[in-house]
Coordinates of C-alpha atoms and ligand atoms in Angstrom, one line a residue:
X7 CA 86.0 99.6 116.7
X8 CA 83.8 101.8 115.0
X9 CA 84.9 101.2 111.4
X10 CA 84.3 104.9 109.3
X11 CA 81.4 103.8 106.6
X12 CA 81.4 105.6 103.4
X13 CA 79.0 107.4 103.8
X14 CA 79.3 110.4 105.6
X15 CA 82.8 110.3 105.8
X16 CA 84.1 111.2 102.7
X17 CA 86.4 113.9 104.2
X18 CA 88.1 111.3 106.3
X19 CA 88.3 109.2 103.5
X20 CA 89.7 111.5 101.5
X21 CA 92.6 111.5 103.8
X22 CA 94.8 109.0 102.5
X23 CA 94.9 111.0 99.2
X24 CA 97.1 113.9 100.5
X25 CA 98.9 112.3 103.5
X26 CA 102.4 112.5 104.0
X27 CA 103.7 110.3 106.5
X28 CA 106.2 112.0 109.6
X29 CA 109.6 110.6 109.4
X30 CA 109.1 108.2 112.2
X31 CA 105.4 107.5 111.1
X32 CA 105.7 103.4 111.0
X33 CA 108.7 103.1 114.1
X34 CA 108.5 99.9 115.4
X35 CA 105.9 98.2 112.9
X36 CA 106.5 95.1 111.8
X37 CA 104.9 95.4 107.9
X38 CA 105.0 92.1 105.4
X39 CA 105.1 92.8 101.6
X40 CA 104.6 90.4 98.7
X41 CA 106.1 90.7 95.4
X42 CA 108.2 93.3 97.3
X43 CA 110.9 92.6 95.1
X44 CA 109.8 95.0 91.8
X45 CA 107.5 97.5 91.0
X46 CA 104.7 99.1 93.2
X47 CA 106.3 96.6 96.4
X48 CA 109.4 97.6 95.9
X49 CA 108.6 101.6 96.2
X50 CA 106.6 100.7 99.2
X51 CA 109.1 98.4 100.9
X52 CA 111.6 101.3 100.2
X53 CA 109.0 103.7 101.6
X54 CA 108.0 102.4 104.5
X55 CA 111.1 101.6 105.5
X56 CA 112.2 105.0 105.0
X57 CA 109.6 106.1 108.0
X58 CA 111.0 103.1 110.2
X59 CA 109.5 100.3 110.0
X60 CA 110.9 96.4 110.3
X61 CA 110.3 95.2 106.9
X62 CA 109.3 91.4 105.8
X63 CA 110.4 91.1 102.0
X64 CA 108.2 88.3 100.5
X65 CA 108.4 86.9 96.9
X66 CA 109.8 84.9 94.6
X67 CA 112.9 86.6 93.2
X68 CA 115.7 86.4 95.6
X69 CA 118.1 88.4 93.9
X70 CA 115.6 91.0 93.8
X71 CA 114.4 90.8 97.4
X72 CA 118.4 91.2 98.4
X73 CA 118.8 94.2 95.7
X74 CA 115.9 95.5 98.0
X75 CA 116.9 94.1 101.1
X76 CA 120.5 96.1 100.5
X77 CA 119.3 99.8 99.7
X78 CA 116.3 99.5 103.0
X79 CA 120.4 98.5 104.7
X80 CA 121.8 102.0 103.4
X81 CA 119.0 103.7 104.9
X82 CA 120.3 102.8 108.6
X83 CA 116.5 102.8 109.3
X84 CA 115.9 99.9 110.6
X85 CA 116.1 96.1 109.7
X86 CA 114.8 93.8 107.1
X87 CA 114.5 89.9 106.7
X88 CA 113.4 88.1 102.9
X89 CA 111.0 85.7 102.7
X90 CA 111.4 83.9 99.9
X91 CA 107.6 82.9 98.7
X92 CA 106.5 81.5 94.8
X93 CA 102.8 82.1 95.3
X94 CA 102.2 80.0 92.5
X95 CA 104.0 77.0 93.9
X96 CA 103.7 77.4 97.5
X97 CA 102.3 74.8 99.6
X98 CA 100.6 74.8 103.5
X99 CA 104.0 73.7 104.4
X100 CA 105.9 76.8 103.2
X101 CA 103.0 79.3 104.3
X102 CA 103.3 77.0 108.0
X103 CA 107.3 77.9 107.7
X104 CA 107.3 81.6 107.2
X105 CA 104.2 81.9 110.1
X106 CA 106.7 80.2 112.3
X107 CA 109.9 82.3 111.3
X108 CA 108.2 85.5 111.9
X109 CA 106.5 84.3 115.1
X110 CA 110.2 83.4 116.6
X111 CA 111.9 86.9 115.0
X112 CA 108.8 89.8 115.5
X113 CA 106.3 87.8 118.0
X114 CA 103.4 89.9 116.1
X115 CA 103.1 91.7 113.0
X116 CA 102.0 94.7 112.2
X117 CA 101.0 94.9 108.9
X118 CA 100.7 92.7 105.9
X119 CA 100.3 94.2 102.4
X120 CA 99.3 91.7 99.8
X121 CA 101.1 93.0 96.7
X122 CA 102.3 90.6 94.0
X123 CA 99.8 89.9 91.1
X124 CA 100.0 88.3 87.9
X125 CA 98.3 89.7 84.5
X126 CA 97.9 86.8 82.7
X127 CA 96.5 87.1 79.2
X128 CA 93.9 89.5 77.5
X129 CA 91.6 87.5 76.0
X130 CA 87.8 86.7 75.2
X131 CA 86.4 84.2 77.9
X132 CA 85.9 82.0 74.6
X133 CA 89.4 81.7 74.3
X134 CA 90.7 81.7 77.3
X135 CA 93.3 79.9 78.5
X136 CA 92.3 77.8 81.3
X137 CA 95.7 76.9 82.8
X138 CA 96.6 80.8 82.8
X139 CA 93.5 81.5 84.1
X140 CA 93.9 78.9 87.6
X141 CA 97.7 80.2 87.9
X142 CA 96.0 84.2 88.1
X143 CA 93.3 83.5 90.5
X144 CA 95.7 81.4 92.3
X145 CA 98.3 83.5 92.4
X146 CA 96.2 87.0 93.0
X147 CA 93.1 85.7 95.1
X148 CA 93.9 82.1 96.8
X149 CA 97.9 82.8 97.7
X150 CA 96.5 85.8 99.6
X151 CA 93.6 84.2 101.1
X152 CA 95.9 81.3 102.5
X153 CA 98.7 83.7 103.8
X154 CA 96.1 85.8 105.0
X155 CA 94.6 82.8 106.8
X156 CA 98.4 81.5 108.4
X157 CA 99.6 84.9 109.5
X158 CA 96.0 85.9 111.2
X159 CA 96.9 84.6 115.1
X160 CA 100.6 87.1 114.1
X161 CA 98.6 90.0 112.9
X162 CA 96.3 89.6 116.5
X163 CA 99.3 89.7 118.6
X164 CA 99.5 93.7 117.4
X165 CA 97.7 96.5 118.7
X166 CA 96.8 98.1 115.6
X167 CA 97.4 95.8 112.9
X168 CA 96.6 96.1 109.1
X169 CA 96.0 94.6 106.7
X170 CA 95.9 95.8 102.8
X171 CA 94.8 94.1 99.7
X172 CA 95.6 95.9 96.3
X173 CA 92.7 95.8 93.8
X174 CA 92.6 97.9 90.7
X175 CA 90.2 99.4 88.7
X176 CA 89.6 96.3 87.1
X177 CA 88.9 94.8 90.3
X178 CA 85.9 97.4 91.0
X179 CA 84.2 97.3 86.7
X180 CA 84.3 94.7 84.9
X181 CA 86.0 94.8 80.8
X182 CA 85.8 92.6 77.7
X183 CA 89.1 90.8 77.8
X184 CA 90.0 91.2 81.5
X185 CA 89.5 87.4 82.5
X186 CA 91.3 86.1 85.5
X187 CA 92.9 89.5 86.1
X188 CA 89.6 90.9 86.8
X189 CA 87.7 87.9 88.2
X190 CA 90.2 87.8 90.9
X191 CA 90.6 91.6 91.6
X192 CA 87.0 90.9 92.4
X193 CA 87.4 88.4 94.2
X194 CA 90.1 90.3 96.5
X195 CA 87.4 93.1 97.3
X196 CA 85.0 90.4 98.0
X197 CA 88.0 88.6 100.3
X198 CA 88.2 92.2 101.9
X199 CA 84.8 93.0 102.9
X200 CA 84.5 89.7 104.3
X201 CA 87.6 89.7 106.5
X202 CA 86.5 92.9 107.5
X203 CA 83.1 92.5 108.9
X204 CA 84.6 89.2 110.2
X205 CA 87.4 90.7 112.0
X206 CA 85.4 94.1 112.6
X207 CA 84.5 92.9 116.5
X208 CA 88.3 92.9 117.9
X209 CA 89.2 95.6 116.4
X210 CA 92.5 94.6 115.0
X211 CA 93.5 93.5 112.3
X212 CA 91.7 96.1 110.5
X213 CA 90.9 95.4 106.5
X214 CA 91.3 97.5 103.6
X215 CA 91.6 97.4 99.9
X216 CA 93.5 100.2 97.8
X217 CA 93.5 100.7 94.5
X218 CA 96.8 102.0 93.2
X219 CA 95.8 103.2 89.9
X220 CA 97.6 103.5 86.2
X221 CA 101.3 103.0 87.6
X222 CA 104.6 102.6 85.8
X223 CA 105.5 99.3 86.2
X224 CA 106.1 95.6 84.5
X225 CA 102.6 94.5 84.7
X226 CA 101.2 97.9 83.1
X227 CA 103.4 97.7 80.3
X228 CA 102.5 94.0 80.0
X229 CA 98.0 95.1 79.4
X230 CA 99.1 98.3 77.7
X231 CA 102.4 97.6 75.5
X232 CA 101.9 100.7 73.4
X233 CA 101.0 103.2 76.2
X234 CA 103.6 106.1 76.5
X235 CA 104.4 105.3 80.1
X236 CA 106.0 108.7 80.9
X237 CA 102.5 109.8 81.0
X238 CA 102.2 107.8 84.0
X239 CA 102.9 108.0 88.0
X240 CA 106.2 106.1 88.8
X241 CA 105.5 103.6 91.8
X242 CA 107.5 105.9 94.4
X243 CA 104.3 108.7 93.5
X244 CA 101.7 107.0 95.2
X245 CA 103.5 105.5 97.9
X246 CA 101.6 108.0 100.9
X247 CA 98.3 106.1 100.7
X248 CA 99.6 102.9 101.4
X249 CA 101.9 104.1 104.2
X250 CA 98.3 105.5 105.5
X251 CA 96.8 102.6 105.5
X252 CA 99.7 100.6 107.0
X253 CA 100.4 103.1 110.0
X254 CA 98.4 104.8 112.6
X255 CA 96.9 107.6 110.8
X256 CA 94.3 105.2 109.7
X257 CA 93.4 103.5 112.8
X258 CA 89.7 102.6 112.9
X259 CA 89.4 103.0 109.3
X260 CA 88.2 99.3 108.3
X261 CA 86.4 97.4 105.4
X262 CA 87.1 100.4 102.8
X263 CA 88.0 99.9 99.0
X264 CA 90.1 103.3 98.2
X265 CA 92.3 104.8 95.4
X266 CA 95.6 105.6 95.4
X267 CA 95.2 108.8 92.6
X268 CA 92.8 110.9 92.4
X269 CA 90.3 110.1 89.8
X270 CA 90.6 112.3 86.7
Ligands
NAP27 P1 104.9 94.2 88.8 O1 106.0 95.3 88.7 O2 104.8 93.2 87.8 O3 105.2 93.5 90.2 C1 104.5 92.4 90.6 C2 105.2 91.8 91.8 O4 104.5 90.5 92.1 C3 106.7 91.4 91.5 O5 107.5 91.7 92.6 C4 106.6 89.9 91.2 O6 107.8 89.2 91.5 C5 105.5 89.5 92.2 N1 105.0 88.2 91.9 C6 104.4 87.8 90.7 N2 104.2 86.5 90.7 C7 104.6 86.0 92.0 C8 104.6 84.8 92.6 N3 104.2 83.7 92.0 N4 105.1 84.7 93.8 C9 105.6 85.8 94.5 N5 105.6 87.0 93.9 C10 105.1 87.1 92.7 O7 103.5 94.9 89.0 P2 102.9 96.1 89.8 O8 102.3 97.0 88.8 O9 103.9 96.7 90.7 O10 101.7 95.4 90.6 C11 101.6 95.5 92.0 C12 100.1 95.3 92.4 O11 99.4 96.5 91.9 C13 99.4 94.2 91.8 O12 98.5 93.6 92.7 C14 98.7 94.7 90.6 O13 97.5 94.0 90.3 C15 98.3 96.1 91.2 N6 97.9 97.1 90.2 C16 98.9 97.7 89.4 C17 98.5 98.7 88.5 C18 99.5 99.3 87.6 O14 99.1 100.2 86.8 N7 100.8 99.0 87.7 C19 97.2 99.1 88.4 C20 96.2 98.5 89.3 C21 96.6 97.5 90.2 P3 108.9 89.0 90.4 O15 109.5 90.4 90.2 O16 109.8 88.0 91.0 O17 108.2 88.6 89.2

């Protein structure tokens, strides 16, 4: 594969910014979501089901996963299966468990979107807390590293697979009081570009990073409690780029860290 560098491609790059995925766009792709349960996961779940694909709902709330699990059933799409997953408290056996459930449902998979996050606390590095800050690089950097690891020889079986890593602004400059929550949205890029020249050889999976930008959601509210939030895009807005990245308008496109919104 011939991965488009940034460089010279801006135009192609730019692509994911206004796409709008066919109906049938993701037919027959087998996607994984974490944290698809609430907020940005949810919309995509939702989404990408919406354009056909098999969806794997990973996280930690059941109830949530089935509230999510029922309206991708009223769309008469196409199926879904839940994966119940706590990132935090996960161990190789559970990672070894789901590997092996998907491998005897799908056979492959076609996509894997590593979603859930944790915020933490905002705080000086003086202060803080050190048990918060092992549970947010835990939960945001190493949970996604190990599942990454365990569903690799899945994501191979696919022609085209993908695989996306959600950063954030934080994750791209670094800010007094950040902490964890930037340290390991850093460390996901860095996880990216890795994987991606690593994997850059066979062509699939291909590795990308996307940056969804100020969204309405629980963890927003959380780092900016007195933020008027109708100001900002609802998680079903800036669904298109990740449906991009997850589907075959983007094949070849590897190793990129992109934004979901345009920047102001
Ligand atoms: P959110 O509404 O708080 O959703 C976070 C999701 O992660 C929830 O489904 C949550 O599950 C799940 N999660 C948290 N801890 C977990 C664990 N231990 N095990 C499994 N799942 C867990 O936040 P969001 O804004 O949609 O965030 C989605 C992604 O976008 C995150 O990576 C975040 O860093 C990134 N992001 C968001 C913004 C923004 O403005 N919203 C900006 C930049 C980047 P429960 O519902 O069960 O807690």
């Amino acid at each position: 594969m011939s991965p488009i560098k940034k460089s010279g491609a801006a135009a192609a790059l730019a692509a994911h910014l206004s796409y709008q995925a066919g109906p049938d766009e993701l037919r027959g792709r087998v996607i994984a979501i974490t944290g698809a349960g609430d907020g940005i996961g949810q919309a995509v779940a939702l989404a990408a089901a919406a354009h056909g694909a098999e969806l794997v709902l990973i996280g930690r709330s059941v109830s949530k996963l089935e509230a999510v699990h029922a309206r991708i059933a009223a769309l008469n799409k196409a199926e879904a299966s839940i994966a119940p997953l706590d990132l935090e408290r996960a161990v190789a056996r559970d990672y070894d468990q789901l590997a092996d459930a998907l491998q005897r449902r799908y056979g492959r998979l076609d996509g894997l979107l590593h979603n859930a996050a944790i915020l933490g606390v905002l705080s000086p590095i003086e202060q803080y807390d050190v048990p918060t800050w092992c549970r947010v690089l835990h939960v945001n950097l190493t949970a996604a590293f190990a599942l990454t690891q365990v569903l690799l020889p899945l994501l191979r079986s696919a022609p085209d697979a993908s695989i996306v890593f959600t950063s954030s602004g934080a994750g791209r400059h670094a800010s007094a009081y950040w902490g964890a929550y930037t340290v390991s949205k850093f460390g996901v890029e860095a996880l990216m570009g890795i994987l991606a020249e690593e994997l850059e050889h066979a062509g699939t999976p291909r590795v990308n990073a996307l940056n969804p930008g100020p969204v309405r959601t629980r963890l927003r509210r959380q780092a900016f409690p007195a933020e008027d939030i109708t100001r900002l895009a609802a998680p079903e807005d800036i669904v298109q780029p990740y449906l991009w990245l997850l589907g075959p308008a983007s094949r070849g496109v590897n190793g990129q860290s992109l934004d979901c919104q345009a920047k102001r």
